[in-house]
Amino acid sequence: MLLIDQKIFRRAKKGIRNCPFNLFLFQSLQKESLSAQDVFENKTKYLSQEFMFINSSLFIENEFLKLIKIGVLRREVDGQGLTSKVRITPTGRKVLESRADLFTKRISLIKKLITCLKYQLSPR
Protein backbone atom coordinates (compact mmCIF):
# COMPACT_ATOMS: atom_id res chain seq x y z
CA MET A 1 0.00 0.00 0.00
CA LEU A 2 1.34 3.41 -0.88
CA LEU A 3 2.08 5.96 1.83
CA ILE A 4 -0.73 8.21 0.62
CA ASP A 5 -3.14 5.27 0.77
CA GLN A 6 -2.08 4.59 4.35
CA LYS A 7 -2.73 8.21 5.30
CA ILE A 8 -6.17 8.17 3.67
CA PHE A 9 -6.98 4.88 5.34
CA ARG A 10 -5.81 6.12 8.77
CA ARG A 11 -7.77 9.37 8.43
CA ALA A 12 -10.92 7.48 7.39
CA LYS A 13 -10.53 5.06 10.30
CA LYS A 14 -10.17 7.93 12.77
CA GLY A 15 -13.17 9.73 11.28
CA ILE A 16 -15.38 6.66 11.58
CA ARG A 17 -14.21 5.94 15.13
CA ASN A 18 -14.94 9.51 16.28
CA CYS A 19 -18.30 9.98 14.57
CA PRO A 20 -21.61 9.58 16.45
CA PHE A 21 -22.85 6.78 14.20
CA ASN A 22 -22.91 3.08 14.99
CA LEU A 23 -22.06 0.07 12.84
CA PHE A 24 -25.69 -0.43 11.83
CA LEU A 25 -25.73 2.94 10.01
CA PHE A 26 -22.70 2.01 7.92
CA GLN A 27 -24.16 -1.42 7.17
CA SER A 28 -27.40 0.26 6.09
CA LEU A 29 -25.48 2.71 3.90
CA GLN A 30 -23.94 -0.21 2.03
CA LYS A 31 -27.44 -1.27 0.96
CA GLU A 32 -29.30 2.05 0.64
CA SER A 33 -28.83 5.79 0.91
CA LEU A 34 -29.98 7.74 3.97
CA SER A 35 -30.61 11.41 4.68
CA ALA A 36 -29.82 13.27 7.89
CA GLN A 37 -33.55 13.50 8.58
CA ASP A 38 -33.93 9.71 8.23
CA VAL A 39 -31.09 9.17 10.70
CA PHE A 40 -32.49 11.75 13.13
CA GLU A 41 -35.96 10.20 13.05
CA ASN A 42 -34.42 6.79 13.82
CA LYS A 43 -31.59 7.94 16.06
CA THR A 44 -31.96 5.02 18.49
CA LYS A 45 -31.21 2.75 15.55
CA TYR A 46 -28.33 4.66 13.93
CA LEU A 47 -26.55 6.67 16.66
CA SER A 48 -24.23 5.49 19.40
CA GLN A 49 -25.73 5.58 22.88
CA GLU A 50 -23.44 8.48 23.89
CA PHE A 51 -25.03 10.76 21.28
CA MET A 52 -28.72 10.44 22.16
CA PHE A 53 -28.66 14.09 23.30
CA ILE A 54 -28.75 15.22 19.65
CA ASN A 55 -31.97 17.14 19.03
CA SER A 56 -31.50 18.32 15.44
CA SER A 57 -30.88 16.77 12.05
CA LEU A 58 -28.49 19.68 11.38
CA PHE A 59 -25.91 18.11 13.73
CA ILE A 60 -26.19 14.85 11.80
CA GLU A 61 -25.82 16.71 8.50
CA ASN A 62 -22.62 18.34 9.80
CA GLU A 63 -21.27 14.91 10.75
CA PHE A 64 -22.13 13.69 7.25
CA LEU A 65 -20.15 16.61 5.81
CA LYS A 66 -17.10 15.71 7.92
CA LEU A 67 -17.23 12.12 6.66
CA ILE A 68 -17.69 13.35 3.08
CA LYS A 69 -14.58 15.54 3.40
CA ILE A 70 -12.42 12.63 4.52
CA GLY A 71 -13.79 10.34 1.83
CA VAL A 72 -15.91 7.89 3.83
CA LEU A 73 -19.30 9.06 2.51
CA ARG A 74 -20.50 10.62 -0.73
CA ARG A 75 -23.69 12.39 -1.77
CA GLU A 76 -26.31 10.45 -3.66
CA VAL A 77 -26.91 11.74 -7.19
CA ASP A 78 -30.14 11.54 -9.15
CA GLY A 79 -31.27 12.99 -12.48
CA GLN A 80 -31.62 16.47 -10.96
CA GLY A 81 -28.17 16.54 -9.34
CA LEU A 82 -27.05 16.05 -5.75
CA THR A 83 -29.59 14.96 -3.15
CA SER A 84 -29.69 15.18 0.64
CA LYS A 85 -28.92 11.47 0.93
CA VAL A 86 -25.50 9.90 1.41
CA ARG A 87 -23.90 6.56 0.56
CA ILE A 88 -20.68 4.90 1.64
CA THR A 89 -17.60 5.14 -0.60
CA PRO A 90 -15.26 2.29 -1.54
CA THR A 91 -12.73 3.70 0.94
CA GLY A 92 -15.33 3.60 3.69
CA ARG A 93 -16.21 0.02 2.77
CA LYS A 94 -12.56 -1.00 2.87
CA VAL A 95 -12.05 0.54 6.31
CA LEU A 96 -15.14 -1.18 7.71
CA GLU A 97 -14.16 -4.54 6.25
CA SER A 98 -10.62 -4.43 7.58
CA ARG A 99 -11.31 -2.90 11.00
CA ALA A 100 -14.13 -4.68 12.81
CA ASP A 101 -13.03 -3.27 16.19
CA LEU A 102 -13.79 0.37 15.31
CA PHE A 103 -17.12 0.31 17.12
CA THR A 104 -16.12 -1.71 20.17
CA LYS A 105 -13.72 0.86 21.60
CA ARG A 106 -15.27 3.16 24.21
CA ILE A 107 -15.12 6.94 23.91
CA SER A 108 -13.44 8.66 26.85
CA LEU A 109 -15.40 10.99 29.11
CA ILE A 110 -13.30 13.97 27.99
CA LYS A 111 -14.06 13.21 24.32
CA LYS A 112 -17.79 13.01 25.14
CA LEU A 113 -17.66 16.37 26.94
CA ILE A 114 -15.79 18.03 24.08
CA THR A 115 -18.33 16.72 21.56
CA CYS A 116 -21.22 17.90 23.71
CA LEU A 117 -19.67 21.37 24.11
CA LYS A 118 -18.99 21.65 20.37
CA TYR A 119 -22.61 20.80 19.69
CA GLN A 120 -23.96 23.26 22.25
CA LEU A 121 -21.72 26.10 21.03
CA SER A 122 -22.25 25.57 17.30
CA PRO A 123 -24.71 27.93 15.57
CA ARG A 124 -28.03 26.40 14.59
PDB file of C-alpha atoms in Angstrom:
ATOM      1  CA  MET A   1       0.000   0.000   0.000  1.00  0.00           C
ATOM      2  CA  LEU A   2       1.338   3.411  -0.876  1.00  0.00           C
ATOM      3  CA  LEU A   3       2.083   5.963   1.831  1.00  0.00           C
ATOM      4  CA  ILE A   4      -0.731   8.210   0.621  1.00  0.00           C
ATOM      5  CA  ASP A   5      -3.139   5.270   0.767  1.00  0.00           C
ATOM      6  CA  GLN A   6      -2.082   4.587   4.353  1.00  0.00           C
ATOM      7  CA  LYS A   7      -2.732   8.214   5.305  1.00  0.00           C
ATOM      8  CA  ILE A   8      -6.166   8.171   3.666  1.00  0.00           C
ATOM      9  CA  PHE A   9      -6.978   4.878   5.345  1.00  0.00           C
ATOM     10  CA  ARG A  10      -5.810   6.119   8.770  1.00  0.00           C
ATOM     11  CA  ARG A  11      -7.775   9.371   8.430  1.00  0.00           C
ATOM     12  CA  ALA A  12     -10.918   7.478   7.391  1.00  0.00           C
ATOM     13  CA  LYS A  13     -10.527   5.056  10.305  1.00  0.00           C
ATOM     14  CA  LYS A  14     -10.167   7.929  12.772  1.00  0.00           C
ATOM     15  CA  GLY A  15     -13.174   9.725  11.284  1.00  0.00           C
ATOM     16  CA  ILE A  16     -15.382   6.655  11.577  1.00  0.00           C
ATOM     17  CA  ARG A  17     -14.210   5.941  15.125  1.00  0.00           C
ATOM     18  CA  ASN A  18     -14.942   9.510  16.275  1.00  0.00           C
ATOM     19  CA  CYS A  19     -18.299   9.976  14.572  1.00  0.00           C
ATOM     20  CA  PRO A  20     -21.606   9.580  16.453  1.00  0.00           C
ATOM     21  CA  PHE A  21     -22.855   6.777  14.200  1.00  0.00           C
ATOM     22  CA  ASN A  22     -22.908   3.076  14.992  1.00  0.00           C
ATOM     23  CA  LEU A  23     -22.055   0.073  12.842  1.00  0.00           C
ATOM     24  CA  PHE A  24     -25.692  -0.433  11.828  1.00  0.00           C
ATOM     25  CA  LEU A  25     -25.729   2.936  10.010  1.00  0.00           C
ATOM     26  CA  PHE A  26     -22.700   2.007   7.924  1.00  0.00           C
ATOM     27  CA  GLN A  27     -24.155  -1.423   7.174  1.00  0.00           C
ATOM     28  CA  SER A  28     -27.397   0.261   6.089  1.00  0.00           C
ATOM     29  CA  LEU A  29     -25.481   2.711   3.897  1.00  0.00           C
ATOM     30  CA  GLN A  30     -23.936  -0.206   2.025  1.00  0.00           C
ATOM     31  CA  LYS A  31     -27.439  -1.270   0.961  1.00  0.00           C
ATOM     32  CA  GLU A  32     -29.296   2.047   0.642  1.00  0.00           C
ATOM     33  CA  SER A  33     -28.826   5.786   0.905  1.00  0.00           C
ATOM     34  CA  LEU A  34     -29.981   7.743   3.968  1.00  0.00           C
ATOM     35  CA  SER A  35     -30.608  11.414   4.678  1.00  0.00           C
ATOM     36  CA  ALA A  36     -29.821  13.268   7.893  1.00  0.00           C
ATOM     37  CA  GLN A  37     -33.551  13.501   8.578  1.00  0.00           C
ATOM     38  CA  ASP A  38     -33.926   9.709   8.230  1.00  0.00           C
ATOM     39  CA  VAL A  39     -31.093   9.175  10.696  1.00  0.00           C
ATOM     40  CA  PHE A  40     -32.489  11.753  13.129  1.00  0.00           C
ATOM     41  CA  GLU A  41     -35.963  10.198  13.053  1.00  0.00           C
ATOM     42  CA  ASN A  42     -34.424   6.785  13.822  1.00  0.00           C
ATOM     43  CA  LYS A  43     -31.593   7.939  16.064  1.00  0.00           C
ATOM     44  CA  THR A  44     -31.956   5.018  18.488  1.00  0.00           C
ATOM     45  CA  LYS A  45     -31.214   2.754  15.550  1.00  0.00           C
ATOM     46  CA  TYR A  46     -28.328   4.665  13.927  1.00  0.00           C
ATOM     47  CA  LEU A  47     -26.550   6.665  16.658  1.00  0.00           C
ATOM     48  CA  SER A  48     -24.227   5.492  19.403  1.00  0.00           C
ATOM     49  CA  GLN A  49     -25.731   5.583  22.879  1.00  0.00           C
ATOM     50  CA  GLU A  50     -23.443   8.477  23.890  1.00  0.00           C
ATOM     51  CA  PHE A  51     -25.032  10.760  21.280  1.00  0.00           C
ATOM     52  CA  MET A  52     -28.716  10.438  22.163  1.00  0.00           C
ATOM     53  CA  PHE A  53     -28.655  14.086  23.296  1.00  0.00           C
ATOM     54  CA  ILE A  54     -28.749  15.220  19.650  1.00  0.00           C
ATOM     55  CA  ASN A  55     -31.966  17.139  19.027  1.00  0.00           C
ATOM     56  CA  SER A  56     -31.502  18.317  15.442  1.00  0.00           C
ATOM     57  CA  SER A  57     -30.884  16.770  12.051  1.00  0.00           C
ATOM     58  CA  LEU A  58     -28.489  19.676  11.385  1.00  0.00           C
ATOM     59  CA  PHE A  59     -25.913  18.108  13.729  1.00  0.00           C
ATOM     60  CA  ILE A  60     -26.191  14.846  11.802  1.00  0.00           C
ATOM     61  CA  GLU A  61     -25.822  16.705   8.496  1.00  0.00           C
ATOM     62  CA  ASN A  62     -22.620  18.337   9.803  1.00  0.00           C
ATOM     63  CA  GLU A  63     -21.270  14.914  10.753  1.00  0.00           C
ATOM     64  CA  PHE A  64     -22.126  13.687   7.247  1.00  0.00           C
ATOM     65  CA  LEU A  65     -20.146  16.614   5.806  1.00  0.00           C
ATOM     66  CA  LYS A  66     -17.105  15.709   7.919  1.00  0.00           C
ATOM     67  CA  LEU A  67     -17.231  12.120   6.661  1.00  0.00           C
ATOM     68  CA  ILE A  68     -17.691  13.353   3.075  1.00  0.00           C
ATOM     69  CA  LYS A  69     -14.581  15.541   3.401  1.00  0.00           C
ATOM     70  CA  ILE A  70     -12.422  12.629   4.521  1.00  0.00           C
ATOM     71  CA  GLY A  71     -13.794  10.337   1.830  1.00  0.00           C
ATOM     72  CA  VAL A  72     -15.915   7.889   3.834  1.00  0.00           C
ATOM     73  CA  LEU A  73     -19.300   9.058   2.510  1.00  0.00           C
ATOM     74  CA  ARG A  74     -20.502  10.617  -0.735  1.00  0.00           C
ATOM     75  CA  ARG A  75     -23.691  12.392  -1.771  1.00  0.00           C
ATOM     76  CA  GLU A  76     -26.309  10.448  -3.657  1.00  0.00           C
ATOM     77  CA  VAL A  77     -26.913  11.737  -7.185  1.00  0.00           C
ATOM     78  CA  ASP A  78     -30.144  11.541  -9.146  1.00  0.00           C
ATOM     79  CA  GLY A  79     -31.272  12.994 -12.478  1.00  0.00           C
ATOM     80  CA  GLN A  80     -31.620  16.467 -10.961  1.00  0.00           C
ATOM     81  CA  GLY A  81     -28.173  16.538  -9.344  1.00  0.00           C
ATOM     82  CA  LEU A  82     -27.046  16.051  -5.749  1.00  0.00           C
ATOM     83  CA  THR A  83     -29.590  14.963  -3.154  1.00  0.00           C
ATOM     84  CA  SER A  84     -29.688  15.180   0.637  1.00  0.00           C
ATOM     85  CA  LYS A  85     -28.924  11.467   0.929  1.00  0.00           C
ATOM     86  CA  VAL A  86     -25.495   9.904   1.409  1.00  0.00           C
ATOM     87  CA  ARG A  87     -23.904   6.563   0.558  1.00  0.00           C
ATOM     88  CA  ILE A  88     -20.684   4.904   1.644  1.00  0.00           C
ATOM     89  CA  THR A  89     -17.598   5.144  -0.597  1.00  0.00           C
ATOM     90  CA  PRO A  90     -15.258   2.287  -1.543  1.00  0.00           C
ATOM     91  CA  THR A  91     -12.727   3.701   0.939  1.00  0.00           C
ATOM     92  CA  GLY A  92     -15.335   3.600   3.692  1.00  0.00           C
ATOM     93  CA  ARG A  93     -16.214   0.018   2.774  1.00  0.00           C
ATOM     94  CA  LYS A  94     -12.564  -1.004   2.867  1.00  0.00           C
ATOM     95  CA  VAL A  95     -12.048   0.543   6.310  1.00  0.00           C
ATOM     96  CA  LEU A  96     -15.142  -1.175   7.706  1.00  0.00           C
ATOM     97  CA  GLU A  97     -14.165  -4.540   6.249  1.00  0.00           C
ATOM     98  CA  SER A  98     -10.621  -4.432   7.578  1.00  0.00           C
ATOM     99  CA  ARG A  99     -11.310  -2.896  11.000  1.00  0.00           C
ATOM    100  CA  ALA A 100     -14.133  -4.685  12.812  1.00  0.00           C
ATOM    101  CA  ASP A 101     -13.031  -3.266  16.189  1.00  0.00           C
ATOM    102  CA  LEU A 102     -13.795   0.368  15.306  1.00  0.00           C
ATOM    103  CA  PHE A 103     -17.123   0.310  17.122  1.00  0.00           C
ATOM    104  CA  THR A 104     -16.123  -1.713  20.172  1.00  0.00           C
ATOM    105  CA  LYS A 105     -13.725   0.864  21.603  1.00  0.00           C
ATOM    106  CA  ARG A 106     -15.268   3.158  24.207  1.00  0.00           C
ATOM    107  CA  ILE A 107     -15.116   6.942  23.905  1.00  0.00           C
ATOM    108  CA  SER A 108     -13.442   8.664  26.846  1.00  0.00           C
ATOM    109  CA  LEU A 109     -15.396  10.987  29.110  1.00  0.00           C
ATOM    110  CA  ILE A 110     -13.301  13.969  27.989  1.00  0.00           C
ATOM    111  CA  LYS A 111     -14.062  13.212  24.320  1.00  0.00           C
ATOM    112  CA  LYS A 112     -17.786  13.010  25.143  1.00  0.00           C
ATOM    113  CA  LEU A 113     -17.661  16.371  26.940  1.00  0.00           C
ATOM    114  CA  ILE A 114     -15.788  18.031  24.079  1.00  0.00           C
ATOM    115  CA  THR A 115     -18.329  16.724  21.563  1.00  0.00           C
ATOM    116  CA  CYS A 116     -21.222  17.904  23.714  1.00  0.00           C
ATOM    117  CA  LEU A 117     -19.674  21.371  24.107  1.00  0.00           C
ATOM    118  CA  LYS A 118     -18.994  21.652  20.368  1.00  0.00           C
ATOM    119  CA  TYR A 119     -22.607  20.795  19.689  1.00  0.00           C
ATOM    120  CA  GLN A 120     -23.963  23.259  22.249  1.00  0.00           C
ATOM    121  CA  LEU A 121     -21.721  26.100  21.029  1.00  0.00           C
ATOM    122  CA  SER A 122     -22.251  25.570  17.304  1.00  0.00           C
ATOM    123  CA  PRO A 123     -24.711  27.926  15.572  1.00  0.00           C
ATOM    124  CA  ARG A 124     -28.033  26.405  14.588  1.00  0.00           C
TER     125      ARG A 124
END
